[in-house]
């Protein structure tokens, strides 16, 4: 009896739940119908964001299957956007993503910036300058970077401002219909989203009702199986009663007990049949309610199709209106141009009349003044002839002076070349003497050992140990001699190449690192004498077509200037670095860690004859020659940066191909 009572309660609870669900569905439909004419601010913004995508084209849509819309600073708009399904746009699905900061714009195609995130507009606009990103803002202050700016007009209205030029500058293409987006279309879009949301909810409820119906059918099947089991039990008990016919008393007792059990079973069977009848009645009610909900769903779908058809008609009307407006604008522009042309012609005629009147007045004055002007002209001509003769004489003198200056400048440059070449010869001579002395010493030692070996051979005292000792020492001496003579040959080759480059101003292609190593090797004796170390940090295979002689003279003058002026005491560090820069150019930097220069000296470093070592043999021509070689010979540019006690850096920007 307890089981039957629990089954009844469970069935009644499910029936009540289904009734409440159907009542809630009916209330949802009624509330939707009653609230169609009132729109929230979030619904209007969501409808506008979805409508804007239809009028803007991204440059790579042919290779895309989705667009991503970001919501920054307005969670309620994000919740409204994801509350209803969004139809694809031009075959691309729309993904909605909520953002909390401007650094999350990676992969975003359109972003809406709410009023609470207006402080992040600058970062958003900076991102829009780098890639196609449509920015929709909601800010009262209109800016140059603005693309689409929303302005809340009232509770149910939304105005907007569109900057077509700014949208096109980002690589996007906006249709003219974007400017014709009206309130009716937004209301239709809001109603469409509401209908889609209601349709989705009804579809979900319909699936739930079908699930409940299947569960009820299963429970009914279980009850039928229970009734079949009870009937089978009754039949078995009845057969047992017939089989048990013994004594009358036993039969009577068994009969009474079996009858009581049978009576209970019959009562339980009647109760189960009554429950089954009630559930069949409730099942019919549920099926009837389900058919009514399906009919209501079909009506909602029909209304949705009608609204979509009306929306398409409004879009067609908007397109026609846009075409008429564009035609009217063209006609109006032509008429305005004709009016401007007519005004221009009238203004020209008035100006011509005024000019003729002024010309007549001037001619009258000219007739009176022509005699006086003629006398002044004669005097002016005489004065001009005299001044012309004097200026011509002065020009000839200036030309001769300029030629003398150019000749003196060439001589100074040649003298500096010869001085640098002299330093180069002295350094190479010192460098060559050392390996030559080692080679001569090794050769002399081999010669002496060979004489000793001959004496031992003549005396017959030559042993295997003596011969092997001579061979090992001679091998070491010859190897040392070969290495030093090879070094001498390399030094002489570098010297010849550098000397030829300094004397011949011809262009050729050089490996910058290899060539600068050769130049610095010829200057190594002076650097070692001053206790200065140098480092060359230049990429491999950095080739230039330039004038090597001018390059060698520039490096020589820079090294000499650093030795004389940068380091007060022996010791220091020089560094040469180079890299390729934009414009097919090479940036060469010559740095030292010396005492640096004050601003006064730095401003006059390229002035001719300016030197801080006047009493110590300085001429003040080294750096002006470097400046002229870089600017005139190598067609480049040179700059210098120096700080007292922190060293000096010369930066040369040279063309990679002269």
XYZ file of C-alpha atoms in Angstrom:
658
model
C 0.000 0.000 0.000
C 2.895 2.376 0.756
C 4.423 1.748 -2.696
C 1.142 2.420 -4.431
C 0.741 5.691 -2.474
C 4.267 6.854 -3.440
C 3.599 6.041 -7.079
C 0.440 8.122 -6.988
C 2.260 11.096 -5.431
C 5.090 10.896 -8.010
C 2.620 10.824 -10.885
C 0.623 13.752 -9.487
C 3.856 15.802 -9.000
C 4.879 15.262 -12.624
C 1.422 16.218 -13.852
C 1.484 19.433 -11.811
C 5.006 20.257 -13.119
C 3.877 19.858 -16.745
C 0.865 22.087 -16.104
C 3.104 24.784 -14.585
C 5.487 24.564 -17.573
C 2.624 25.033 -20.064
C 1.294 27.928 -18.009
C 4.775 29.520 -17.983
C 5.023 29.125 -21.786
C 1.705 30.878 -22.238
C 2.784 33.677 -19.850
C 6.079 34.111 -21.785
C 4.193 34.507 -25.066
C 1.850 37.061 -23.500
C 4.655 39.068 -21.902
C 6.558 39.095 -25.214
C 3.486 40.376 -27.020
C 2.959 43.074 -24.411
C 6.588 44.335 -24.388
C 7.157 44.556 -28.164
C 6.814 48.330 -28.189
C 9.368 49.075 -25.415
C 13.085 48.626 -26.079
C 15.935 48.734 -23.609
C 19.203 50.580 -24.307
C 21.100 47.274 -24.447
C 18.682 45.859 -27.054
C 19.110 48.927 -29.285
C 22.909 48.752 -29.064
C 22.981 45.013 -29.766
C 20.668 45.478 -32.784
C 22.830 48.328 -34.107
C 26.086 46.349 -33.721
C 24.631 43.390 -35.643
C 23.209 45.707 -38.363
C 26.526 47.583 -38.856
C 28.350 44.370 -39.822
C 26.012 43.994 -42.832
C 27.134 47.369 -44.286
C 30.934 47.083 -43.725
C 33.231 44.833 -45.778
C 36.578 43.491 -44.490
C 39.448 43.115 -47.011
C 40.020 39.345 -46.547
C 36.404 38.097 -46.378
C 36.934 35.695 -49.306
C 39.297 33.614 -47.153
C 37.372 33.853 -43.872
C 34.544 31.885 -42.304
C 33.900 34.015 -39.207
C 34.047 37.548 -37.790
C 34.762 38.392 -34.150
C 33.005 41.254 -32.337
C 34.494 42.510 -29.058
C 32.516 44.288 -26.296
C 34.725 46.508 -24.096
C 33.403 48.228 -20.988
C 29.687 47.256 -21.227
C 28.849 43.763 -19.808
C 25.074 44.276 -20.207
C 25.455 44.774 -23.980
C 27.582 41.601 -24.128
C 24.861 39.690 -22.231
C 22.230 41.002 -24.657
C 24.367 40.050 -27.676
C 24.695 36.409 -26.596
C 21.083 36.120 -25.385
C 19.731 35.312 -28.864
C 21.160 33.420 -31.868
C 22.845 35.568 -34.544
C 22.394 34.738 -38.234
C 25.545 34.469 -40.427
C 26.581 37.567 -42.410
C 27.716 36.938 -46.004
C 28.378 33.304 -45.097
C 30.476 34.183 -42.018
C 29.462 33.382 -38.459
C 29.643 36.115 -35.806
C 31.547 35.386 -32.582
C 30.895 37.655 -29.578
C 33.736 38.158 -27.078
C 33.765 40.237 -23.890
C 36.928 42.323 -23.342
C 38.257 43.939 -20.182
C 41.215 45.911 -21.585
C 42.508 47.201 -24.922
C 45.405 44.721 -25.011
C 42.920 41.890 -25.772
C 42.147 43.150 -29.314
C 44.134 40.377 -31.007
C 41.835 38.581 -33.475
C 39.023 41.168 -33.055
C 37.438 42.577 -36.264
C 34.953 45.010 -34.695
C 35.024 46.454 -31.168
C 32.384 48.412 -29.247
C 33.864 50.673 -26.537
C 31.342 51.543 -23.831
C 31.313 54.844 -21.876
C 33.019 53.250 -18.855
C 36.036 52.314 -21.032
C 36.461 55.696 -22.755
C 39.912 56.025 -21.146
C 41.089 53.137 -23.364
C 39.985 54.777 -26.657
C 43.525 55.953 -27.504
C 44.933 52.417 -27.261
C 42.032 51.078 -29.359
C 42.546 53.755 -32.056
C 46.296 53.007 -32.115
C 45.491 49.353 -32.842
C 43.037 50.424 -35.592
C 45.877 52.294 -37.342
C 47.820 49.026 -37.718
C 45.140 46.698 -39.121
C 41.498 46.680 -40.346
C 39.544 47.193 -37.099
C 36.098 48.861 -36.959
C 35.764 50.902 -33.739
C 32.290 51.859 -32.459
C 32.519 54.268 -29.536
C 29.965 55.907 -27.261
C 31.521 59.163 -26.185
C 30.165 62.689 -26.280
C 33.488 64.193 -27.382
C 33.895 63.631 -31.149
C 37.495 63.043 -32.199
C 39.430 62.784 -35.491
C 40.028 59.049 -35.009
C 36.285 58.401 -34.511
C 34.717 55.876 -36.964
C 31.186 55.335 -35.573
C 30.049 57.243 -32.459
C 26.746 56.351 -30.725
C 24.685 59.094 -29.069
C 21.775 57.991 -26.811
C 18.861 60.320 -27.764
C 16.188 58.800 -25.474
C 15.138 55.506 -23.922
C 13.877 54.053 -27.260
C 16.065 56.029 -29.712
C 19.750 55.866 -30.645
C 21.546 58.446 -32.833
C 24.987 57.944 -34.354
C 27.800 59.722 -36.205
C 29.813 58.070 -39.004
C 33.273 59.085 -40.309
C 33.466 57.324 -43.690
C 36.982 58.593 -44.477
C 38.401 57.209 -41.221
C 36.737 53.836 -41.861
C 38.171 53.646 -45.377
C 41.658 54.614 -44.121
C 41.827 51.422 -42.017
C 41.323 49.200 -45.108
C 37.602 48.619 -44.517
C 34.908 49.446 -47.069
C 31.669 50.938 -45.727
C 28.512 51.008 -47.860
C 26.541 54.229 -48.200
C 23.582 52.434 -46.631
C 25.400 52.711 -43.289
C 24.389 56.373 -43.212
C 20.735 55.445 -43.961
C 20.357 53.050 -41.022
C 17.081 54.311 -39.463
C 15.134 53.775 -36.268
C 12.551 51.529 -37.956
C 15.237 49.094 -39.027
C 16.666 49.007 -35.505
C 13.184 48.358 -34.087
C 12.669 45.589 -36.618
C 16.061 44.131 -35.710
C 15.175 44.252 -31.998
C 11.823 42.554 -32.649
C 13.599 39.966 -34.775
C 16.069 39.214 -31.972
C 13.221 38.959 -29.468
C 11.358 36.592 -31.741
C 14.487 34.490 -32.264
C 15.070 34.370 -28.505
C 11.423 33.411 -27.849
C 11.642 30.793 -30.612
C 14.766 29.331 -29.049
C 13.100 29.239 -25.603
C 9.967 27.589 -27.007
C 12.085 25.053 -28.859
C 13.892 24.244 -25.611
C 10.600 23.919 -23.722
C 9.223 21.728 -26.470
C 12.169 19.365 -26.109
C 11.652 19.323 -22.339
C 7.932 18.497 -22.771
C 8.774 15.689 -25.139
C 11.240 14.351 -22.592
C 8.559 14.526 -19.849
C 6.087 12.774 -22.165
C 8.539 9.963 -22.816
C 9.073 9.578 -19.063
C 5.294 9.404 -18.466
C 4.951 6.780 -21.200
C 7.682 4.745 -19.566
C 5.938 4.974 -16.182
C 2.647 3.883 -17.772
C 4.380 0.940 -19.349
C 5.805 0.020 -15.960
C 2.275 0.222 -14.383
C 0.853 -2.013 -17.112
C 3.594 -4.536 -16.472
C 2.734 -4.385 -12.744
C -0.951 -5.031 -13.478
C -0.018 -7.999 -15.699
C 2.114 -9.407 -12.874
C -0.764 -9.013 -10.373
C -3.235 -10.720 -12.719
C -0.766 -13.555 -13.215
C -0.427 -13.876 -9.437
C -4.248 -14.047 -9.090
C -4.443 -16.796 -11.696
C -1.698 -18.759 -9.964
C -3.455 -18.442 -6.608
C -6.729 -19.559 -8.192
C -5.084 -22.647 -9.673
C -3.491 -23.381 -6.317
C -6.961 -23.195 -4.696
C -8.387 -25.645 -7.162
C -5.465 -27.968 -6.749
C -5.655 -27.968 -2.991
C -8.841 -29.867 -2.381
C -8.221 -31.954 0.623
C -10.278 -32.285 3.636
C -13.223 -29.991 4.001
C -11.847 -28.174 6.995
C -8.451 -27.677 5.423
C -10.091 -26.616 2.207
C -12.349 -24.241 4.058
C -9.440 -22.640 5.920
C -7.353 -22.447 2.789
C -10.380 -21.086 0.945
C -10.931 -18.351 3.492
C -7.282 -17.325 3.535
C -7.080 -17.413 -0.245
C -10.282 -15.439 -0.584
C -8.954 -12.699 1.706
C -5.726 -12.549 -0.286
C -7.716 -12.620 -3.499
C -9.922 -9.801 -2.244
C -6.870 -7.697 -1.457
C -5.436 -8.425 -4.881
C -8.692 -7.479 -6.575
C -8.850 -4.227 -4.626
C -5.259 -3.441 -5.565
C -6.056 -4.315 -9.202
C -9.037 -1.924 -9.166
C -6.857 0.823 -7.708
C -4.180 0.258 -10.358
C -6.793 0.327 -13.105
C -8.197 3.567 -11.675
C -4.667 5.073 -11.568
C -4.056 3.889 -15.137
C -7.293 5.502 -16.265
C -6.383 8.780 -14.578
C -2.930 8.759 -16.125
C -4.341 8.044 -19.559
C -6.628 11.059 -19.064
C -3.657 13.222 -18.001
C -1.636 11.879 -20.932
C -4.377 12.973 -23.319
C -4.333 16.441 -21.671
C -0.564 16.621 -22.064
C -0.762 15.578 -25.725
C -3.473 18.167 -26.329
C -1.366 20.866 -24.623
C 1.680 19.773 -26.646
C -0.251 20.072 -29.909
C -1.425 23.544 -28.843
C 2.168 24.589 -28.061
C 3.318 23.241 -31.459
C 0.576 25.243 -33.130
C 1.652 28.371 -31.203
C 5.252 27.685 -32.241
C 4.206 27.434 -35.898
C 2.374 30.766 -35.547
C 5.505 32.359 -34.016
C 7.634 31.025 -36.882
C 5.110 32.402 -39.393
C 5.273 35.819 -37.680
C 9.061 35.630 -37.689
C 9.104 34.912 -41.437
C 6.732 37.832 -42.017
C 9.003 40.154 -39.991
C 12.063 38.968 -41.914
C 10.192 39.646 -45.188
C 9.230 43.128 -43.936
C 12.836 43.762 -42.907
C 14.066 42.786 -46.392
C 11.451 45.076 -47.951
C 12.639 47.944 -45.717
C 16.218 47.270 -46.753
C 15.191 47.375 -50.442
C 13.332 50.644 -49.788
C 16.424 52.000 -48.041
C 18.581 51.039 -51.045
C 16.158 52.795 -53.437
C 16.058 55.856 -51.199
C 19.865 55.903 -51.050
C 20.042 55.760 -54.866
C 17.572 58.621 -55.200
C 19.487 60.650 -52.634
C 22.765 59.978 -54.474
C 21.133 61.028 -57.801
C 19.701 64.180 -56.231
C 23.086 64.969 -54.737
C 24.743 64.592 -58.155
C 22.166 66.889 -59.797
C 22.466 69.390 -56.948
C 26.270 69.336 -57.206
C 26.046 69.993 -60.978
C 23.659 72.886 -60.420
C 25.888 74.314 -57.691
C 28.866 74.031 -60.039
C 26.959 75.921 -62.749
C 26.065 78.651 -60.244
C 29.704 78.880 -59.154
C 30.826 79.115 -62.802
C 28.303 81.882 -63.488
C 29.393 83.772 -60.365
C 33.014 83.401 -61.429
C 32.231 84.731 -64.917
C 30.366 87.737 -63.471
C 33.227 88.412 -61.061
C 35.718 88.231 -63.931
C 33.666 90.681 -66.012
C 33.421 93.123 -63.073
C 37.152 92.802 -62.462
C 37.803 93.415 -66.181
C 35.707 96.596 -66.105
C 37.465 97.837 -62.994
C 40.835 96.967 -64.524
C 40.012 98.968 -67.674
C 39.001 101.979 -65.593
C 42.224 101.751 -63.577
C 44.207 101.367 -66.814
C 42.702 104.563 -68.214
C 43.575 106.408 -65.000
C 47.122 105.064 -65.045
C 47.584 106.017 -68.699
C 46.652 109.571 -67.836
C 49.251 109.625 -65.082
C 51.834 107.988 -67.358
C 51.420 110.740 -69.938
C 52.262 113.355 -67.284
C 55.128 111.426 -65.674
C 56.792 109.899 -68.747
C 59.063 112.861 -69.282
C 60.354 112.822 -65.703
C 60.779 109.016 -65.748
C 62.763 109.190 -68.988
C 65.352 111.431 -67.322
C 65.581 109.068 -64.322
C 65.994 106.099 -66.679
C 68.963 107.700 -68.378
C 70.619 108.360 -65.017
C 69.831 104.800 -63.872
C 71.342 103.304 -67.035
C 74.561 105.230 -66.586
C 74.778 104.173 -62.916
C 74.018 100.530 -63.823
C 76.799 100.405 -66.429
C 79.334 101.775 -63.963
C 78.267 99.337 -61.203
C 78.261 96.398 -63.652
C 81.860 97.068 -64.644
C 82.893 97.260 -60.985
C 80.985 94.068 -60.020
C 82.468 92.182 -62.969
C 85.960 93.114 -61.847
C 85.168 92.001 -58.267
C 83.660 88.718 -59.540
C 86.836 87.924 -61.475
C 88.910 88.599 -58.363
C 86.599 86.371 -56.251
C 86.802 83.575 -58.846
C 90.583 83.671 -58.797
C 90.561 83.639 -54.980
C 88.181 80.640 -54.969
C 90.414 78.734 -57.390
C 93.389 79.431 -55.123
C 91.418 78.155 -52.120
C 90.434 74.932 -53.972
C 94.043 74.396 -55.006
C 95.213 74.976 -51.426
C 92.576 72.580 -50.161
C 93.719 69.879 -52.624
C 97.313 70.423 -51.585
C 96.370 70.155 -47.913
C 94.506 66.914 -48.599
C 97.490 65.542 -50.542
C 99.823 66.570 -47.758
C 97.640 64.824 -45.224
C 97.616 61.782 -47.516
C 101.400 61.791 -47.705
C 101.636 62.290 -43.919
C 99.304 59.375 -43.340
C 101.249 57.338 -45.913
C 104.469 58.238 -44.085
C 103.024 57.034 -40.810
C 101.866 53.931 -42.631
C 105.344 53.279 -44.043
C 106.950 53.778 -40.626
C 104.494 51.426 -38.979
C 104.859 48.756 -41.682
C 108.675 49.047 -41.538
C 108.616 48.451 -37.797
C 106.173 45.574 -38.206
C 108.291 44.009 -40.973
C 111.608 44.336 -39.063
C 110.513 42.078 -36.219
C 109.518 38.965 -38.284
C 112.492 39.550 -40.626
C 114.855 39.576 -37.634
C 113.345 36.314 -36.376
C 113.688 34.763 -39.866
C 117.339 35.892 -40.173
C 118.111 34.538 -36.706
C 116.556 31.158 -37.539
C 118.415 30.959 -40.879
C 121.733 31.837 -39.229
C 121.225 29.163 -36.601
C 120.529 26.553 -39.303
C 123.653 27.694 -41.182
C 125.809 27.364 -38.043
C 124.411 23.933 -37.256
C 125.063 22.880 -40.855
C 128.782 23.901 -40.555
C 129.086 21.902 -37.336
C 127.455 18.919 -39.065
C 129.929 19.160 -41.999
C 132.897 19.239 -39.583
C 131.622 16.152 -37.762
C 131.089 14.410 -41.116
C 134.647 15.197 -42.249
C 136.105 14.039 -38.919
C 133.986 10.897 -38.956
C 132.427 11.659 -35.596
C 128.886 12.141 -36.916
C 126.377 10.038 -34.989
C 122.693 9.297 -35.462
C 121.789 11.402 -32.405
C 123.716 14.383 -33.781
C 121.953 14.036 -37.134
C 118.504 13.678 -35.596
C 119.141 16.676 -33.301
C 120.196 18.777 -36.286
C 117.127 17.731 -38.286
C 114.693 18.554 -35.435
C 116.313 21.965 -34.723
C 116.514 22.775 -38.438
C 112.811 21.861 -38.862
C 111.804 24.142 -35.981
C 113.954 26.989 -37.301
C 112.651 26.637 -40.863
C 109.029 26.487 -39.627
C 109.554 29.639 -37.536
C 111.245 31.318 -40.504
C 108.387 30.348 -42.842
C 105.720 31.710 -40.446
C 107.511 35.054 -40.010
C 108.184 35.421 -43.747
C 104.495 34.662 -44.420
C 103.576 37.414 -41.943
C 105.985 39.775 -43.717
C 104.353 38.937 -47.053
C 100.856 39.629 -45.651
C 102.001 42.951 -44.160
C 103.594 44.033 -47.415
C 100.474 42.992 -49.375
C 98.226 45.001 -47.044
C 100.637 47.936 -47.203
C 100.679 47.836 -51.004
C 96.873 47.684 -51.198
C 96.356 50.483 -48.659
C 99.077 52.637 -50.247
C 97.595 52.170 -53.722
C 94.097 52.937 -52.389
C 95.296 56.171 -50.765
C 97.074 57.345 -53.913
C 94.420 56.283 -56.437
C 90.851 57.607 -56.027
C 89.089 54.783 -57.870
C 85.962 52.880 -56.948
C 85.936 49.149 -56.258
C 83.950 46.625 -54.233
C 85.376 45.748 -50.810
C 84.500 43.496 -47.901
C 84.175 46.165 -45.196
C 85.326 43.975 -42.294
C 88.355 42.558 -44.143
C 89.374 45.972 -45.483
C 89.131 47.712 -42.087
C 91.173 44.895 -40.501
C 93.882 45.549 -43.113
C 93.819 49.303 -42.412
C 93.960 48.800 -38.643
C 96.807 46.302 -38.979
C 98.934 48.982 -40.714
C 98.193 51.302 -37.761
C 98.804 48.675 -35.098
C 102.375 49.816 -34.309
C 101.189 53.312 -33.318
C 98.300 51.841 -31.343
C 100.591 49.489 -29.424
C 103.053 52.310 -28.830
C 100.167 54.296 -27.223
C 98.941 51.214 -25.335
C 95.547 51.284 -27.115
C 93.526 48.153 -27.925
C 91.039 48.013 -30.780
C 88.049 45.777 -31.654
C 86.244 45.340 -34.995
C 82.637 44.130 -34.687
C 81.280 44.044 -38.278
C 79.067 41.330 -39.848
C 80.613 38.945 -42.337
C 80.108 39.597 -46.090
C 79.085 43.252 -45.620
C 80.260 44.463 -49.038
C 80.397 48.031 -50.367
C 81.236 49.675 -53.686
C 83.145 52.787 -52.630
C 86.503 54.609 -52.841
C 88.820 52.541 -50.582
C 91.541 55.238 -50.501
C 89.138 57.777 -49.026
C 87.871 55.162 -46.556
C 91.454 54.364 -45.443
C 92.332 58.055 -45.060
C 89.179 58.631 -42.957
C 89.957 55.733 -40.596
C 93.630 56.786 -40.377
C 92.697 60.357 -39.431
C 90.142 59.144 -36.864
C 92.706 56.810 -35.254
C 95.382 59.541 -35.253
C 92.908 62.030 -33.756
C 91.973 59.523 -31.016
C 95.653 58.837 -30.181
C 96.487 62.547 -29.926
C 93.389 63.953 -28.242
C 91.215 61.233 -26.670
C 93.695 59.578 -24.308
C 95.716 61.643 -21.833
C 97.574 58.599 -20.497
C 98.620 55.402 -22.307
C 95.908 52.823 -22.580
C 92.387 52.844 -23.940
C 89.949 51.045 -26.205
C 88.771 51.717 -29.789
C 85.783 49.976 -31.389
C 84.573 49.871 -34.998
C 81.025 48.593 -35.640
C 78.872 48.598 -38.787
C 75.404 47.528 -39.843
C 73.068 47.808 -42.829
C 70.290 50.402 -42.504
C 67.268 51.405 -44.553
C 67.792 53.097 -47.903
C 70.557 50.660 -49.029
C 73.068 52.374 -46.715
C 75.708 51.331 -44.181
C 76.118 52.921 -40.747
C 79.775 52.795 -39.570
C 80.529 53.834 -35.963
C 84.027 54.648 -34.621
C 84.047 54.849 -30.781
C 86.643 55.453 -28.068
C 86.451 55.470 -24.269
C 88.694 58.509 -23.872
C 88.209 61.815 -22.101
C 85.508 63.081 -24.495
C 84.846 66.676 -25.553
C 83.085 69.681 -24.085
C 80.132 71.216 -25.996
C 82.295 74.148 -27.178
C 84.903 71.863 -28.737
C 82.212 69.542 -30.130
C 80.506 72.436 -31.977
C 83.820 73.482 -33.661
C 85.375 70.071 -34.343
C 84.866 70.290 -38.123
C 85.994 73.926 -38.427
C 89.199 74.308 -40.526
C 92.388 75.086 -38.560
C 90.654 74.564 -35.201
C 92.846 72.487 -32.868
C 93.430 72.102 -29.130
C 97.092 71.093 -29.734
C 98.287 74.264 -31.502
C 101.546 74.402 -29.521
C 102.154 70.654 -29.944
C 102.157 70.490 -33.739
C 98.400 70.267 -34.405
C 97.201 71.801 -37.707
C 93.427 71.592 -37.231
C 92.941 69.992 -40.692
C 92.423 66.334 -39.798
C 88.705 66.443 -38.978
C 87.754 68.964 -41.757
C 89.439 66.607 -44.254
C 87.435 63.698 -42.808
C 84.229 65.774 -43.120
C 84.959 66.711 -46.771
C 85.909 63.133 -47.718
C 82.684 61.744 -46.230
C 80.385 64.423 -47.704
C 82.047 65.017 -51.107
C 84.012 61.878 -52.014
C 81.830 59.182 -50.447
C 78.473 61.063 -50.741
C 77.578 60.265 -47.134
C 77.007 61.999 -43.836
C 78.962 62.176 -40.566
C 77.901 63.096 -37.029
C 79.694 63.053 -33.689
C 78.444 62.497 -30.144
C 80.664 63.058 -27.132
C 80.331 63.469 -23.375
C 83.184 64.541 -21.082
C 84.872 61.572 -19.369
C 82.626 59.144 -21.319
C 84.277 58.937 -24.722
C 83.407 59.962 -28.284
C 81.482 58.248 -31.109
C 81.731 59.196 -34.813
C 78.774 57.904 -36.891
C 79.278 57.656 -40.685
C 76.222 56.949 -42.890
C 77.524 55.859 -46.317
C 75.781 54.564 -49.448
C 76.304 50.866 -49.995
C 76.901 51.492 -53.705
C 78.542 54.809 -54.568
